[in-house]
Amino acid sequence: MKILVINGPNINMLGVREPDIYGKSTYNDLIDLIKNYAKEIDVNVSFFQSNHEGALVDEIQKAYFDKIDGIVINPAAYTHTSVALLDALKSVNIPAVEVHISDVSKREDFRQISYVRNYCFKTICGLGFDGYLRAIDALKEKING
Ligand code: DQA
């Protein structure tokens, strides 16, 4: 099973950006956590992070040609603005889970809209980095039936 973990803008700044909200651990710590978990449960995982909306769209399209089975996506700020990411997910029709490190439901009004949520079969918010692991579990269950 091939799972792609996509992170949007400023997620590369984890550990530096607003540690009271996102914690002190870095993007590399997040990757290590996911890699170790994926190894444990025998899932093939790959990663992509970009600060650019079009690059994220390109990567979602590439997932189709790479025969990716499931997508974990934290679109970060593009969650709240991007119809292009929603359309890209709809185009490739690969099962996807939306993840947010923070609990967006308890934050500003402008964070209450999520475009990708219209496509993703599950949303996980406020579990910190563990949210990504729970998203992989959900994909595994969905794909294996
Ligand atoms: C985030 C929440 C978004 O509102 C914010 O723009 C981010 C990170 C999260 O993981 O909690 O960059 O997606």
XYZ file of N, CA and C and ligand atoms in Angstrom:
448
model
N 0.838 -1.199 0.000
C 0.000 0.000 0.000
C 0.874 1.251 0.000
N 0.565 2.146 -0.942
C 1.368 3.374 -1.074
C 0.571 4.591 -0.597
N 1.096 5.245 0.420
C 0.427 6.438 0.949
C 1.328 7.656 0.779
N 0.708 8.741 0.316
C 1.428 10.010 0.132
C 0.944 11.003 1.192
N 1.900 11.602 1.894
C 1.581 12.609 2.918
C 1.954 13.986 2.362
N 0.930 14.821 2.175
C 1.143 16.147 1.581
C 0.924 17.222 2.642
N 1.878 18.127 2.743
C 1.752 19.266 3.657
C 1.887 20.578 2.898
N 1.048 21.524 3.276
C 1.022 22.821 2.613
C 1.936 23.858 3.254
N 1.652 25.129 2.976
C 2.549 26.223 3.338
C 2.811 26.351 4.834
N 4.060 26.639 5.135
C 4.540 26.921 6.501
C 4.657 25.692 7.401
N 4.275 24.531 6.881
C 4.442 23.322 7.697
C 5.942 22.996 7.814
N 6.729 23.435 6.853
C 8.195 23.279 6.950
C 8.774 24.113 8.097
N 7.984 25.038 8.627
C 8.450 25.913 9.717
C 8.045 25.396 11.102
N 7.517 24.169 11.149
C 7.157 23.600 12.454
C 8.359 23.641 13.378
N 8.111 23.914 14.646
C 9.196 24.033 15.627
C 9.596 25.484 15.820
N 9.401 26.277 14.755
C 9.718 27.711 14.800
C 8.423 28.524 14.867
N 7.455 28.131 14.033
C 6.214 28.916 13.934
C 5.303 28.647 15.138
N 4.811 29.690 15.724
C 3.790 29.624 16.780
C 3.822 28.316 17.602
N 4.911 28.094 18.354
C 5.042 26.822 19.074
C 3.924 26.568 20.089
N 3.284 27.660 20.556
C 2.163 27.479 21.490
C 0.970 26.812 20.802
N 0.902 26.936 19.486
C -0.202 26.306 18.733
C 0.249 24.978 18.117
N 1.440 24.988 17.498
C 1.857 23.821 16.704
C 2.908 22.947 17.386
N 3.387 23.375 18.556
C 4.381 22.579 19.284
C 5.806 22.934 18.897
N 6.751 22.271 19.587
C 8.164 22.601 19.402
C 8.876 21.638 18.456
N 8.197 20.575 18.084
C 8.837 19.597 17.200
C 8.870 20.108 15.764
N 9.864 19.656 15.013
C 10.104 20.174 13.666
C 9.411 19.321 12.596
N 9.474 19.830 11.357
C 8.936 19.064 10.218
C 9.684 17.735 10.088
N 11.003 17.765 10.296
C 11.771 16.509 10.207
C 11.351 15.519 11.294
N 11.015 16.040 12.483
C 10.505 15.153 13.553
C 9.196 14.498 13.098
N 8.353 15.294 12.424
C 7.076 14.764 11.931
C 7.316 13.638 10.919
N 8.239 13.892 9.999
C 8.556 12.879 8.975
C 9.062 11.596 9.636
N 9.973 11.748 10.614
C 10.531 10.568 11.301
C 9.428 9.777 12.000
N 8.530 10.506 12.675
C 7.423 9.848 13.390
C 6.583 9.023 12.422
N 6.232 9.626 11.290
C 5.369 8.941 10.309
C 6.119 7.759 9.680
N 7.395 7.989 9.328
C 8.197 6.914 8.709
C 8.271 5.696 9.620
N 8.548 5.935 10.912
C 8.667 4.820 11.864
C 7.349 4.068 11.987
N 6.250 4.826 12.054
C 4.940 4.190 12.193
C 4.615 3.374 10.931
N 4.885 3.968 9.781
C 4.571 3.292 8.509
C 5.354 1.978 8.397
N 6.586 1.994 8.870
C 7.418 0.791 8.832
C 6.798 -0.301 9.710
N 6.377 0.126 10.910
C 5.750 -0.795 11.874
C 4.530 -1.491 11.284
N 3.714 -0.742 10.554
C 2.458 -1.316 10.050
C 2.565 -1.705 8.566
N 3.799 -1.690 8.054
C 4.071 -2.179 6.706
C 3.353 -1.392 5.605
N 3.470 -0.087 5.693
C 2.904 0.801 4.677
C 4.063 1.555 4.019
N 3.984 1.707 2.706
C 4.996 2.468 1.962
C 4.554 3.934 1.940
N 5.364 4.801 2.576
C 4.936 6.193 2.695
C 5.914 7.143 1.996
N 5.362 8.151 1.309
C 6.217 9.184 0.708
C 5.680 10.545 1.143
N 6.526 11.580 0.973
C 6.209 12.892 1.533
C 6.374 13.987 0.500
N 5.538 15.023 0.648
C 5.691 16.223 -0.176
C 5.228 17.421 0.636
N 6.051 18.469 0.636
C 5.659 19.729 1.287
C 5.967 20.856 0.333
N 5.033 21.803 0.212
C 5.311 22.982 -0.599
C 4.565 24.190 -0.049
N 5.150 25.344 -0.301
C 4.498 26.607 0.055
C 3.696 27.159 -1.115
N 3.627 26.399 -2.227
C 3.030 26.895 -3.471
C 1.815 26.056 -3.863
N 0.709 26.722 -4.070
C -0.545 26.025 -4.369
C -0.427 25.144 -5.622
N 0.147 25.706 -6.688
C 0.259 24.950 -7.944
C 1.122 23.705 -7.796
N 2.169 23.800 -6.990
C 3.043 22.643 -6.770
C 2.270 21.540 -6.039
N 1.379 21.941 -5.147
C 0.556 20.958 -4.428
C -0.435 20.296 -5.389
N -1.005 21.081 -6.290
C -1.908 20.537 -7.323
C -1.136 19.539 -8.200
N 0.062 19.931 -8.620
C 0.887 19.042 -9.461
C 1.158 17.707 -8.754
N 1.449 17.787 -7.460
C 1.777 16.567 -6.714
C 0.549 15.661 -6.586
N -0.614 16.253 -6.391
C -1.843 15.443 -6.308
C -2.086 14.752 -7.656
N -1.882 15.477 -8.741
C -2.053 14.861 -10.075
C -1.040 13.740 -10.288
N 0.205 13.971 -9.847
C 1.280 12.969 -10.001
C 0.924 11.670 -9.245
N 0.195 11.830 -8.118
C -0.190 10.667 -7.308
C -1.002 9.671 -8.133
N -1.777 10.188 -9.088
C -2.572 9.310 -9.956
C -1.648 8.439 -10.812
N -0.651 9.068 -11.423
C 0.256 8.339 -12.318
C 1.209 7.436 -11.528
N 1.489 7.809 -10.280
C 2.355 6.983 -9.409
C 1.581 5.863 -8.722
N 0.283 5.766 -9.033
C -0.571 4.716 -8.447
C -0.561 4.724 -6.912
N -0.661 5.933 -6.356
C -0.769 6.091 -4.900
C -2.155 5.600 -4.467
N -2.199 4.828 -3.344
C -3.478 4.262 -2.883
C -4.262 5.210 -1.980
N -3.540 6.071 -1.247
C -4.227 6.957 -0.304
C -3.413 8.209 -0.051
N -4.111 9.301 0.235
C -3.449 10.594 0.474
C -3.832 11.115 1.858
N -2.806 11.508 2.620
C -3.016 12.276 3.860
C -2.652 13.705 3.502
N -3.571 14.634 3.724
C -3.281 16.009 3.311
C -3.576 17.010 4.423
N -2.549 17.805 4.736
C -2.740 18.993 5.565
C -2.460 20.180 4.641
N -3.506 20.759 4.057
C -3.294 21.849 3.102
C -2.910 23.161 3.776
N -2.837 23.152 5.135
C -2.489 24.343 5.917
C -3.406 25.503 5.510
N -2.852 26.688 5.250
C -3.712 27.846 4.963
C -4.557 27.647 3.696
N -4.074 26.813 2.764
C -4.849 26.580 1.535
C -6.141 25.792 1.795
N -6.228 25.197 2.984
C -7.488 24.550 3.393
C -8.661 25.514 3.194
N -8.400 26.751 3.619
C -9.477 27.733 3.754
C -9.702 28.570 2.493
N -8.906 28.324 1.464
C -8.988 29.180 0.265
C -9.036 28.424 -1.064
N -8.577 27.154 -1.066
C -8.244 26.562 -2.369
C -9.288 25.614 -2.952
N -9.982 26.109 -3.960
C -10.854 25.238 -4.762
C -9.978 24.366 -5.663
N -8.802 24.872 -6.044
C -7.894 24.122 -6.927
C -7.451 22.809 -6.284
N -7.173 22.831 -4.984
C -6.779 21.582 -4.303
C -7.962 20.620 -4.229
N -9.146 21.153 -3.955
C -10.345 20.311 -3.945
C -10.540 19.661 -5.313
N -10.440 20.443 -6.373
C -10.647 19.906 -7.724
C -9.577 18.882 -8.091
N -8.340 19.108 -7.625
C -7.252 18.150 -7.908
C -7.565 16.805 -7.251
N -8.023 16.848 -5.994
C -8.369 15.597 -5.293
C -9.517 14.894 -6.007
N -10.508 15.677 -6.427
C -11.641 15.080 -7.159
C -11.169 14.478 -8.478
N -10.211 15.119 -9.114
C -9.713 14.643 -10.415
C -9.065 13.274 -10.308
N -8.243 13.077 -9.266
C -7.499 11.813 -9.172
C -8.317 10.720 -8.500
N -9.336 11.141 -7.721
C -10.250 10.189 -7.074
C -9.533 9.144 -6.211
N -8.527 9.594 -5.479
C -7.792 8.718 -4.550
C -8.326 9.018 -3.148
N -8.616 7.965 -2.335
C -9.117 8.233 -0.976
C -8.170 9.156 -0.201
N -8.742 10.136 0.494
C -7.908 11.124 1.180
C -8.478 11.481 2.549
N -7.561 11.757 3.477
C -7.932 12.217 4.820
C -7.292 13.581 5.042
N -8.111 14.510 5.546
C -7.655 15.873 5.875
C -7.151 15.883 7.323
N -5.960 16.439 7.522
C -5.386 16.511 8.882
C -5.033 17.949 9.223
N -5.305 18.341 10.466
C -4.800 19.604 11.009
C -4.184 19.335 12.361
N -3.007 19.901 12.574
C -2.300 19.708 13.840
C -3.091 20.368 14.969
N -3.564 21.578 14.713
C -4.344 22.310 15.717
C -5.834 21.996 15.544
N -6.608 22.373 16.563
C -8.052 22.170 16.459
C -8.656 23.406 15.792
N -8.745 23.360 14.470
C -9.216 24.528 13.717
C -10.647 24.936 14.098
N -11.417 23.980 14.602
C -12.821 24.289 14.958
C -12.900 25.291 16.114
N -11.799 25.397 16.883
C -11.808 26.322 18.038
C -11.025 27.601 17.726
N -10.692 27.835 16.437
C -9.872 29.000 16.083
C -10.702 30.062 15.327
N -10.036 30.927 14.600
C -10.711 32.067 13.968
C -11.794 31.617 12.968
N -12.734 32.544 12.729
C -13.828 32.271 11.792
C -13.309 31.867 10.410
N -12.232 32.541 9.957
C -11.754 32.250 8.598
C -11.170 30.845 8.466
N -10.930 30.179 9.603
C -10.430 28.791 9.539
C -11.565 27.773 9.568
N -12.821 28.245 9.602
C -13.950 27.313 9.708
C -14.366 26.748 8.351
N -13.866 27.377 7.291
C -14.157 26.849 5.944
C -13.036 25.906 5.538
N -13.416 24.744 5.024
C -12.424 23.868 4.406
C -12.976 23.400 3.070
N -12.261 23.711 2.005
C -12.695 23.252 0.678
C -12.428 21.766 0.489
N -11.234 21.299 0.906
C -10.911 19.876 0.680
C -11.832 18.939 1.457
N -12.441 19.449 2.516
C -13.347 18.620 3.329
C -14.519 18.083 2.504
N -14.846 18.798 1.424
C -15.915 18.327 0.530
C -15.540 17.025 -0.164
N -14.246 16.731 -0.209
C -13.805 15.506 -0.871
C -13.336 14.443 0.133
N -12.574 14.862 1.150
C -11.937 13.903 2.060
C -12.993 13.084 2.819
N -12.753 11.783 2.987
C -13.763 10.966 3.678
C -13.669 11.114 5.189
N -12.569 11.744 5.676
C -12.408 11.952 7.122
C -11.556 13.186 7.367
N -11.837 13.863 8.492
C -11.028 15.009 8.914
C -10.568 14.767 10.341
N -9.280 14.995 10.589
C -8.732 14.827 11.941
C -8.085 16.150 12.348
N -8.553 16.720 13.459
C -8.059 18.029 13.929
C -7.651 17.949 15.382
N -6.595 18.668 15.712
C -6.286 18.901 17.119
C -5.593 17.765 17.839
N -5.109 16.767 17.101
C -4.394 15.650 17.747
C -2.882 15.826 17.643
N -2.436 17.004 17.194
C -0.997 17.201 17.002
C -0.486 16.282 15.902
N 0.777 15.849 16.031
C 1.373 14.994 14.990
C 0.671 13.635 14.895
N 0.104 13.167 16.017
C -0.572 11.861 16.001
C -1.715 11.819 14.992
N -2.259 12.976 14.644
C -3.342 13.028 13.675
C -2.949 12.382 12.346
N -1.683 12.543 11.972
C -1.203 11.951 10.710
C -1.206 10.414 10.798
N -0.875 9.897 11.987
C -0.846 8.432 12.160
C -2.259 7.869 12.130
N -3.180 8.613 12.756
C -4.589 8.164 12.748
C -5.156 8.233 11.326
N -4.680 9.181 10.549
C -5.129 9.304 9.155
C -4.646 8.098 8.343
N -3.426 7.672 8.610
C -2.902 6.480 7.908
C -3.734 5.255 8.295
N -4.053 5.133 9.595
C -4.916 4.020 10.042
C -6.239 4.030 9.276
N -6.836 5.210 9.172
C -8.146 5.333 8.508
C -8.045 4.941 7.035
N -6.957 5.347 6.382
C -6.768 5.000 4.962
C -6.582 3.490 4.812
N -5.791 2.910 5.712
C -5.521 1.480 5.650
C -6.838 0.704 5.761
N -7.655 1.113 6.711
C -8.931 0.448 6.920
C -9.834 0.602 5.686
N -9.876 1.801 5.156
C -10.724 2.097 3.983
C -10.262 1.287 2.761
N -8.947 1.238 2.548
C -8.415 0.610 1.337
C -8.499 -0.918 1.455
N -8.208 -1.450 2.648
C -8.247 -2.905 2.827
C -9.663 -3.438 3.001
N -10.603 -2.521 3.266
C -12.004 -2.905 3.400
C -12.326 -3.499 4.759
C -3.204 23.995 10.091
C -4.344 24.965 10.434
C -4.476 26.038 9.368
O -5.541 26.916 9.690
C -3.198 26.853 9.295
O -3.285 27.796 8.255
C -1.976 26.003 9.144
C -1.895 24.733 9.878
C -2.970 22.950 11.183
O -2.291 21.969 10.888
O -3.442 23.106 12.313
O -1.016 26.399 8.519
O -3.557 23.308 8.890
